[in-house]
Tab-separated table of C-alpha atoms and ligand atoms in Angstrom:
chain	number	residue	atom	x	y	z
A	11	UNK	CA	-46.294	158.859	83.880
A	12	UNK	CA	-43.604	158.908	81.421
A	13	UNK	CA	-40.724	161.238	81.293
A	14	UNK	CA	-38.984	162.873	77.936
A	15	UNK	CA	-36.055	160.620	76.602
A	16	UNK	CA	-32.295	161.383	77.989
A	17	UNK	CA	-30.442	163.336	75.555
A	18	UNK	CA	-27.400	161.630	76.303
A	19	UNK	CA	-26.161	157.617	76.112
A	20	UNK	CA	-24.503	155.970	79.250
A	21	UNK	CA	-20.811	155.760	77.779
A	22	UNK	CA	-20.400	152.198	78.376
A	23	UNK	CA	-22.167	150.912	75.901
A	24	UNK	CA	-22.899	151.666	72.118
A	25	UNK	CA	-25.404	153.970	71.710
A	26	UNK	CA	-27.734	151.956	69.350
A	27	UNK	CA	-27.667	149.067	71.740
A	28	UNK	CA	-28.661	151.798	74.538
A	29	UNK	CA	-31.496	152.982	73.145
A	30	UNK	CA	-32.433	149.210	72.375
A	31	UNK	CA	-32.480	148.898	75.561
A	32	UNK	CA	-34.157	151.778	76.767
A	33	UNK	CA	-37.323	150.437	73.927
A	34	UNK	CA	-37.215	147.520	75.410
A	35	UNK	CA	-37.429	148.443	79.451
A	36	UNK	CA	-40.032	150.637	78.683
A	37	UNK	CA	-42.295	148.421	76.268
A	38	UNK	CA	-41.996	144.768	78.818
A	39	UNK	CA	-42.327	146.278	81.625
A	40	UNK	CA	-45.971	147.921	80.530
A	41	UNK	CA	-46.816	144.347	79.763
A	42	UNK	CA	-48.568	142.522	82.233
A	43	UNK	CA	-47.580	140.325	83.687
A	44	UNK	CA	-44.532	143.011	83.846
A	45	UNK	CA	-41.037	141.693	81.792
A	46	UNK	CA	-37.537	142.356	81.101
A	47	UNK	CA	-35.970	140.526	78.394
A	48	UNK	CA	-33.167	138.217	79.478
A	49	UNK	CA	-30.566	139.033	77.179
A	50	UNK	CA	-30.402	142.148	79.046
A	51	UNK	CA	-29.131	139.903	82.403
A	52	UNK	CA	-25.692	139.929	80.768
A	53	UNK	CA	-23.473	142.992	81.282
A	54	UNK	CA	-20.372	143.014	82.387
A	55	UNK	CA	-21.439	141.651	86.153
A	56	UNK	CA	-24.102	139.463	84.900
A	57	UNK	CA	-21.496	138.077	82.782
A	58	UNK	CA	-19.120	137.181	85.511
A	59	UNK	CA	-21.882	135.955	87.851
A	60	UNK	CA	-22.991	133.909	85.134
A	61	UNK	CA	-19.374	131.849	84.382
A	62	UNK	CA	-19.853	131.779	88.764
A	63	UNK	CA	-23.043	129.803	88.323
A	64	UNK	CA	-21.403	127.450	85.852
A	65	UNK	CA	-19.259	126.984	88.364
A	66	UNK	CA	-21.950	126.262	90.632
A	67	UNK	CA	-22.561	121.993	91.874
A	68	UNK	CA	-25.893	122.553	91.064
A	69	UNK	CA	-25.679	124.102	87.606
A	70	UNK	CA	-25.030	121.463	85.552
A	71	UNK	CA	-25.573	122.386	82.025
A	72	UNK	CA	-21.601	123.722	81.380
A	73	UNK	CA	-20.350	120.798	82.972
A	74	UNK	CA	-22.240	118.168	80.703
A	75	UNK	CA	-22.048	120.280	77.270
A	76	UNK	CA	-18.277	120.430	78.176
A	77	UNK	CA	-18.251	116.489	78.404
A	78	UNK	CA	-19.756	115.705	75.511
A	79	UNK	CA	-18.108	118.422	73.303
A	80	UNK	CA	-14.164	117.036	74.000
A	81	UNK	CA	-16.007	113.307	73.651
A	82	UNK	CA	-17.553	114.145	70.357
A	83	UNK	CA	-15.402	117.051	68.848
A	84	UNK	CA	-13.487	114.697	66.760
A	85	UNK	CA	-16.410	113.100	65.216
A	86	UNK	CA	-18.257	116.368	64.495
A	87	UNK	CA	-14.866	118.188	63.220
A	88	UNK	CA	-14.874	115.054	60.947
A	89	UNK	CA	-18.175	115.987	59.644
A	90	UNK	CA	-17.570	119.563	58.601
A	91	UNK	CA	-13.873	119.866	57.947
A	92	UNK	CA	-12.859	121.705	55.715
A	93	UNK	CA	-14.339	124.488	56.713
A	94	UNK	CA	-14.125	128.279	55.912
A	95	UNK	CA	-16.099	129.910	59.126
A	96	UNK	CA	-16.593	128.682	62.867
A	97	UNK	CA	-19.488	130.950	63.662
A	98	UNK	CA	-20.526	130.970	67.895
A	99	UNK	CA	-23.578	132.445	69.017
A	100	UNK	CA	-23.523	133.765	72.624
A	101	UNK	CA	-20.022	132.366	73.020
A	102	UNK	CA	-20.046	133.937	76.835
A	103	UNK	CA	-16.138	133.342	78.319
A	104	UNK	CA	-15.164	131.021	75.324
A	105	UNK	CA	-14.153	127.953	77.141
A	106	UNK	CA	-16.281	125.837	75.207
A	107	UNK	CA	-15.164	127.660	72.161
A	108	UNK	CA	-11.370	126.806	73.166
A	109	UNK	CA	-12.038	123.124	74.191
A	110	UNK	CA	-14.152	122.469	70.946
A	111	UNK	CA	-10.540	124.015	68.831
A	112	UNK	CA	-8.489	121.910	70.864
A	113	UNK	CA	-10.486	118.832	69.796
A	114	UNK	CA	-9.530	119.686	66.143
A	115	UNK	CA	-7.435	117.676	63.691
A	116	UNK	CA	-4.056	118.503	63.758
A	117	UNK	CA	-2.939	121.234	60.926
A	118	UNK	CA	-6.445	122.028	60.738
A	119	UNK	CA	-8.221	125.138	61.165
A	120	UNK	CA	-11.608	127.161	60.254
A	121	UNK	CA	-10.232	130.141	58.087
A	122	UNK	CA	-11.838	132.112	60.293
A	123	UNK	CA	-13.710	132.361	64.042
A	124	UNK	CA	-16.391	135.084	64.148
A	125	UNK	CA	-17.584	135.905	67.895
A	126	UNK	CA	-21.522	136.857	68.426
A	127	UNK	CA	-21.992	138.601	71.640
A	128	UNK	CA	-24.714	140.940	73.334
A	129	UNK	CA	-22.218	141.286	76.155
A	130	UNK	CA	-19.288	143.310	75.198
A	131	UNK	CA	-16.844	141.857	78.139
A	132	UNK	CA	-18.667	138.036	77.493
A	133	UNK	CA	-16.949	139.075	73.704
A	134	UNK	CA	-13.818	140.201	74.655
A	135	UNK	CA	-13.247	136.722	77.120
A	136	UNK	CA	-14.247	134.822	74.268
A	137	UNK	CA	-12.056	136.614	71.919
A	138	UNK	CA	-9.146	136.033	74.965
A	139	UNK	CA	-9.742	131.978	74.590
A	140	UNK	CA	-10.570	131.447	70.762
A	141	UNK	CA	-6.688	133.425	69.695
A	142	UNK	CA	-5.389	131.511	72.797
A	143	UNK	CA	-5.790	128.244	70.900
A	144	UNK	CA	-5.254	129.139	67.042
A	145	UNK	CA	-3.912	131.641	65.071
A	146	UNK	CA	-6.788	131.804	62.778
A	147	UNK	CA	-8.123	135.045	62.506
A	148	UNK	CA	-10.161	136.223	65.509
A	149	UNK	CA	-13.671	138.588	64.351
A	150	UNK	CA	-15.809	140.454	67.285
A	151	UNK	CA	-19.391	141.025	66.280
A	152	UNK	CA	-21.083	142.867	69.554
A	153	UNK	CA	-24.475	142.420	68.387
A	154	UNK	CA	-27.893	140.337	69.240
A	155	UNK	CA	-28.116	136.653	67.588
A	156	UNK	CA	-29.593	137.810	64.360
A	157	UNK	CA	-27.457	140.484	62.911
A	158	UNK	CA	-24.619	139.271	64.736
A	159	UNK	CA	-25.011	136.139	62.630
A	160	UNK	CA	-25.815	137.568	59.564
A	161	UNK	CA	-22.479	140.284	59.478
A	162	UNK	CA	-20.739	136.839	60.426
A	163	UNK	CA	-22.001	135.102	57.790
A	164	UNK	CA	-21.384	137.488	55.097
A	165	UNK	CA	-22.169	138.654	51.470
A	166	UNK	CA	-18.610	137.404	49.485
A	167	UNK	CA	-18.420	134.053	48.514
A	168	UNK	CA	-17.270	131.620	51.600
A	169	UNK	CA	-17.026	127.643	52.093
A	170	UNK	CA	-18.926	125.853	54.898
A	171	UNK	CA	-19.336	127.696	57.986
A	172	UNK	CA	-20.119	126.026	61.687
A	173	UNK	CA	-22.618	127.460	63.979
A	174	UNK	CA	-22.226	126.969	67.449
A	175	UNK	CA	-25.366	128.277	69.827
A	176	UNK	CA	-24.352	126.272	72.981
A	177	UNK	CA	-25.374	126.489	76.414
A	178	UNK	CA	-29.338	125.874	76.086
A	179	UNK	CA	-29.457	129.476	74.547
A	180	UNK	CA	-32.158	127.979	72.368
A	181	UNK	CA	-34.003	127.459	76.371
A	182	UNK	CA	-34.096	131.306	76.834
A	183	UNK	CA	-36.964	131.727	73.657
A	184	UNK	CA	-40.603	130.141	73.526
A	185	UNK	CA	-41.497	127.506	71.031
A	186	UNK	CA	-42.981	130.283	68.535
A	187	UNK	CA	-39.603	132.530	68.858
A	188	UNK	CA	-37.214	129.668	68.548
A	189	UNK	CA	-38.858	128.877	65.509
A	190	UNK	CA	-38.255	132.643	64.431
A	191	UNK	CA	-34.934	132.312	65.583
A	192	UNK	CA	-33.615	129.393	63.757
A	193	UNK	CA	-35.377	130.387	60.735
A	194	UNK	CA	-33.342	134.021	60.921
A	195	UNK	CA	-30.516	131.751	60.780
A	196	UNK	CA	-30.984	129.561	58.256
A	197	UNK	CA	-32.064	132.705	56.095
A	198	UNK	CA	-28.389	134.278	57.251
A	199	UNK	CA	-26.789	130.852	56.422
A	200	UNK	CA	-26.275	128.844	52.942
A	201	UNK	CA	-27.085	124.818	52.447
A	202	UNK	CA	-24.423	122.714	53.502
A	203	UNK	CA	-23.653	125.172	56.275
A	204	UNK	CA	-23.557	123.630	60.176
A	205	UNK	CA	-25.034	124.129	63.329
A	206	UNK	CA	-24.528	122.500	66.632
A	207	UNK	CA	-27.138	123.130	68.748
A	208	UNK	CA	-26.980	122.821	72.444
A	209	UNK	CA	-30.156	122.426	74.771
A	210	UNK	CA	-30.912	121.181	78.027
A	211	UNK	CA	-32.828	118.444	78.666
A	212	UNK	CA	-36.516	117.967	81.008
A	213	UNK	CA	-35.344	116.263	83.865
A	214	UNK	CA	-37.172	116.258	87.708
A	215	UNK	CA	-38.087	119.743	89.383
A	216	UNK	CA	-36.156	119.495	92.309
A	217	UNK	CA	-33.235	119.560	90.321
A	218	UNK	CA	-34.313	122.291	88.178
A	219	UNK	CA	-34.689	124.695	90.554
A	220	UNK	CA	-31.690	124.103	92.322
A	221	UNK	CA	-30.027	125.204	89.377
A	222	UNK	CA	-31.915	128.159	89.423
A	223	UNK	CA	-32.021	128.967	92.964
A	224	UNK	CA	-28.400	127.753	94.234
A	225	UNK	CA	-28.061	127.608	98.130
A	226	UNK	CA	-24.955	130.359	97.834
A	227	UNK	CA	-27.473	132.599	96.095
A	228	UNK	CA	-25.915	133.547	92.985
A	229	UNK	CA	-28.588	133.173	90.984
A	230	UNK	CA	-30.314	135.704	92.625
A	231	UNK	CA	-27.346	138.373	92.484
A	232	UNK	CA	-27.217	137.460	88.666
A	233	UNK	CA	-31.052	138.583	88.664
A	234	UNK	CA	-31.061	141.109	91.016
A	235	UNK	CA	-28.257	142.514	88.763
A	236	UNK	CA	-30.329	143.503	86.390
A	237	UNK	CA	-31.950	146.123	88.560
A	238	UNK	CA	-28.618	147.512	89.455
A	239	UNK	CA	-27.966	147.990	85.220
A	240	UNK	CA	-31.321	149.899	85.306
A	241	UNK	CA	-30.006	152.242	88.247
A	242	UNK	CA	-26.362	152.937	86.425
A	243	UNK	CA	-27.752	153.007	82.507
A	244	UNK	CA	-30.822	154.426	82.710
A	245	UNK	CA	-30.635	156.213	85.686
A	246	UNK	CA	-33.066	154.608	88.004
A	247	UNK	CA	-32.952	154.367	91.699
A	248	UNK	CA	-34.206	150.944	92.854
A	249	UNK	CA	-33.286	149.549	95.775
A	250	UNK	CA	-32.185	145.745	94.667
A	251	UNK	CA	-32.913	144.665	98.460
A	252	UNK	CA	-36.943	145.953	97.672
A	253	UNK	CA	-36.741	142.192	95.357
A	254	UNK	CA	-36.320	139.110	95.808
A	255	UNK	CA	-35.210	135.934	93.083
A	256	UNK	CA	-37.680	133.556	92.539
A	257	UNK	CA	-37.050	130.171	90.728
A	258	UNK	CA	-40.491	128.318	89.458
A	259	UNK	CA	-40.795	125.360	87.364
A	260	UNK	CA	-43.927	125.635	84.759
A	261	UNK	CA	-44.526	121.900	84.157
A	262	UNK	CA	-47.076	122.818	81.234
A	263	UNK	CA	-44.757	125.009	79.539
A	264	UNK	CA	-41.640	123.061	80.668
A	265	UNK	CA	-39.863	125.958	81.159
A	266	UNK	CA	-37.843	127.916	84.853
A	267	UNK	CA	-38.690	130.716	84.744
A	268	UNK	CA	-37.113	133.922	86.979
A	269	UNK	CA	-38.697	136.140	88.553
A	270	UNK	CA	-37.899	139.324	90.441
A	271	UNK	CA	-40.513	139.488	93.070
A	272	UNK	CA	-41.203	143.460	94.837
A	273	UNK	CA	-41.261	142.712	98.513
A	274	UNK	CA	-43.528	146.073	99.231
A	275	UNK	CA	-45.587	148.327	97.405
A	276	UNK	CA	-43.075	150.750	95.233
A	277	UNK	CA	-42.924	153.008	92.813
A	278	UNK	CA	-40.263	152.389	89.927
A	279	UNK	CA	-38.946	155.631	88.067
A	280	UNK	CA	-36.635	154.902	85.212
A	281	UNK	CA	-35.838	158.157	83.589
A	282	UNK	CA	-33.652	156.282	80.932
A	283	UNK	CA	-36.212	154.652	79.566
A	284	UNK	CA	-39.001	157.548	80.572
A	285	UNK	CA	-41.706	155.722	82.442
A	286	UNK	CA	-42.524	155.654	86.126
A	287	UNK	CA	-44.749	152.702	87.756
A	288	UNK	CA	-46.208	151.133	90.864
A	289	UNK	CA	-45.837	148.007	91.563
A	290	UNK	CA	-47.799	145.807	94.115
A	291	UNK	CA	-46.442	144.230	96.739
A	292	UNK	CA	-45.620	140.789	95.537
A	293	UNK	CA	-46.016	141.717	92.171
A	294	UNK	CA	-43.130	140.320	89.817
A	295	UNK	CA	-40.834	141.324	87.009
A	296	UNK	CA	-40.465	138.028	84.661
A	297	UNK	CA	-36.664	138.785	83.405
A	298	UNK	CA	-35.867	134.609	82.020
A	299	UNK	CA	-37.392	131.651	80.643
A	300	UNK	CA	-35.254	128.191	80.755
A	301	UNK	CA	-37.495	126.230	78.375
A	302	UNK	CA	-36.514	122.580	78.952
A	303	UNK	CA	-36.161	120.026	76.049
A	304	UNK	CA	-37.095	116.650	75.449
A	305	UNK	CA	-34.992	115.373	72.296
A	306	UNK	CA	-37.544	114.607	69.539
A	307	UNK	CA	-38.523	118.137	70.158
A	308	UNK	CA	-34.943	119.791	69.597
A	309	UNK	CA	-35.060	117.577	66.043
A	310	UNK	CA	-38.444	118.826	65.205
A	311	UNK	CA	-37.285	122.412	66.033
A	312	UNK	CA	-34.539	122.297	63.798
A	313	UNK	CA	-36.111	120.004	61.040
A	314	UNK	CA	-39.062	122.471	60.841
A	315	UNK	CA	-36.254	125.727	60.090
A	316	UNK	CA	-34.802	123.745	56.967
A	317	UNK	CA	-31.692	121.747	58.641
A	318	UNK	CA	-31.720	118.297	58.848
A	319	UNK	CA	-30.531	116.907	62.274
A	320	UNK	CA	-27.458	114.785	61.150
A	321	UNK	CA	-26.323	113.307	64.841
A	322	UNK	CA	-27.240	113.815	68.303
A	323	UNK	CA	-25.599	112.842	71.875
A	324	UNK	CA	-26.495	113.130	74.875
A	325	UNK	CA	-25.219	113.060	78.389
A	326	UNK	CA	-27.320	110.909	80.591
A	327	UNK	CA	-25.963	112.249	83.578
A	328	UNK	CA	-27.174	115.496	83.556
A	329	UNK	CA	-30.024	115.313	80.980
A	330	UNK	CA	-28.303	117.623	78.499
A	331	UNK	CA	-28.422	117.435	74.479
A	332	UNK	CA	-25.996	118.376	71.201
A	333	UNK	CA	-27.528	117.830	67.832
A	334	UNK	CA	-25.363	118.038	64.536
A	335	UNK	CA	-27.674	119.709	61.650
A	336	UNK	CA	-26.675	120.350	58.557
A	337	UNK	CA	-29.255	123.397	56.179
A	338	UNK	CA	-30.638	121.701	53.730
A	339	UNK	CA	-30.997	123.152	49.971
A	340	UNK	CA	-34.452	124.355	49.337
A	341	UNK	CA	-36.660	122.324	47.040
B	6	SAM	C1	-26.459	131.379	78.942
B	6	SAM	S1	-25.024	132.281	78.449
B	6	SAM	C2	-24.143	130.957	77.625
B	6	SAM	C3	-22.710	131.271	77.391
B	6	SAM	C4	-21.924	130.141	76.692
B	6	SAM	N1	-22.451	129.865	75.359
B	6	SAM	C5	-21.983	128.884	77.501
B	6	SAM	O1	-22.495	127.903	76.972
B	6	SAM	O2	-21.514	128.871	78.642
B	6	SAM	C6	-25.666	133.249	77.115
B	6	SAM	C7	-24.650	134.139	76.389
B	6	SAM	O3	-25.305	134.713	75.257
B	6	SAM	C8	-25.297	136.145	75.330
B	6	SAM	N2	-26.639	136.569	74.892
B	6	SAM	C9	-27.820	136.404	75.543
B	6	SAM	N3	-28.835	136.811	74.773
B	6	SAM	C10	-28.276	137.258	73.605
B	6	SAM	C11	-28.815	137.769	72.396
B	6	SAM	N4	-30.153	137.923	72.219
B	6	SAM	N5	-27.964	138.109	71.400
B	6	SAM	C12	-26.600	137.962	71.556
B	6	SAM	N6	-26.033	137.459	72.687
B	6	SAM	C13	-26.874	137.104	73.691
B	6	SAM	C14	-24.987	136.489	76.770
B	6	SAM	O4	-24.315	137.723	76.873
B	6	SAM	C15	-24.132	135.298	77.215
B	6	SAM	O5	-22.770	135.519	76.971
């Protein structure tokens, strides 16, 4: 069944990015096996449950990026001072952002710091922590990956820019997408530019889904969340406690993936989006991939977009990878 579009956008949000949204609901969840794209985990709640889950024993990624970004920020400032731009992708609450600046050379500061966000409140945290640390001009780009990085990146002439896509975003696209992806962005970049890249490592099950399925359950509120953003933007009325979070590890595919799994037959109406649907009981709604890395693949990923993979370090503990890569000029 599908219903006429609503004549009015949710004021919360900016209209374009609405009816994104809107597309999007309505085109996954035809798919079968049904999906929601997990970009769309992040507003303003799924934002703070997410820095929660960092927060989280059994989340581990933060913890280990953190470590190795203070160890190694001198030696990777080293390798792309001076430069005009520090670019992040998906910068969430910015504490990585702020601990990388801190790590800087005294005296020394990108020109610039331009913020990529899907999530406006993720944005304005991030915006909080980069001006908290440097008086270097402070740019807001609410915006997916792509465009976000290519209005970052800019048309006037520039020097070197630094990328930073931390936090195993890389994990949340598969192998044929991340390829897309980091080709977008060496197309929006220019050689000599930088990217740090940071991705989580394959590492045993048990402790994957732990950080996936935490014991406190706030994993599953920052899924189930996602039904509640349906209900207030596009005027559906689920009821969250109809689901349940489920955490699997695909060996195969080395990838978690989330699931939000209807505990009865239902019917779903989302006006917002204009569709209606059944689903089984024990059917699921796919809403995140975690694709796990092991580090000759993270190289290859990058080597095969145009950069070449300068340095890489890793933190043992937790099984967690940066890589330095510089774009290389074409032939
Ligand atoms: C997994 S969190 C990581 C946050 C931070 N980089 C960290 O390492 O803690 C992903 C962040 O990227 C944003 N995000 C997710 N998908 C996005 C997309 N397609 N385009 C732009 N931002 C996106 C989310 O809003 C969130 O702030």
């Amino acid at each position: 069944m599908t219903y006429p579009p609503p004549a009015t956008a949710p004021a919360d949000s900016g209209d374009e990015l609405v009816s994104q949204f809107a597309a999007d609901v309505r085109r996954h969840l035809s798919k079968q096996p049904r999906q929601l794209p997990s970009r769309y985990l992040y507003d303003a709640l799924g934002s703070s449950l997410f820095d929660a889950i960092c927060e989280l024993p059994w989340y581990r990624v933060t913890r280990a990026e953190m470590r190795l970004l203070v160890r190694f920020a001198p030696r990777i400032w080293s390798a792309v001072l001076p430069l005009d731009r520090l670019i992040e992708l998906g910068a969430g609450d910015g504490r990585k952002l702020a601990a990388f600046l801190s790590g800087r050379p005294t005296g020394l500061a990108p020109q610039r710091v331009d913020l990529v966000d899907i999530s406006a409140s993720a944005l304005e945290s991030a915006a909080r922590a980069a001006s908290a640390v440097d008086r270097t001009r402070v740019v807001q780009h609410h915006a997916t990956y792509e465009s976000g990085l290519q209005a970052a990146s800019g048309e006037a002439p520039r020097g070197r820019a630094l990328v930073l896509f931390l936090g195993s975003n890389i994990g949340n696209f598969d192998p044929s997408a991340a390829d897309a992806l980091l080709g977008d962005f060496a197309q929006s970049l220019r050689p000599g530019d930088a990217l740090l890249l940071g991705a989580d490592l394959v590492k045993p099950e048990g402790e994957l889904l732990l950080a996936y399925d935490d014991p406190l359950g706030v994993t599953a509120a920052f899924n189930l969340n996602l039904l509640v953003r349906l209900n207030r933007e596009l005027g559906a009325d689920i009821d969250p406690a109809g689901f349940e979070h489920r955490a699997v590890w695909n060996e195969r595919r080395s990838r978690v993936e989330m699931h939000l799994v209807s505990r009865r037959e239902q019917e779903l109406r989302i006006p917002g989006a204009g569709i209606a649907l059944t689903l089984k009981a024990g059917e699921t709604i796919w809403t995140e991939s975690s694709y796990k890395y092991r580090p000759e693949q993270i190289r290859g990923v990058v080597e095969r977009a145009g950069f070449t993979a300068a340095a890489q370090w890793q933190d043992a503990r937790a099984g967690f990878a940066l890589t330095l890569c510089e774009l290389r000029r074409p032939h």
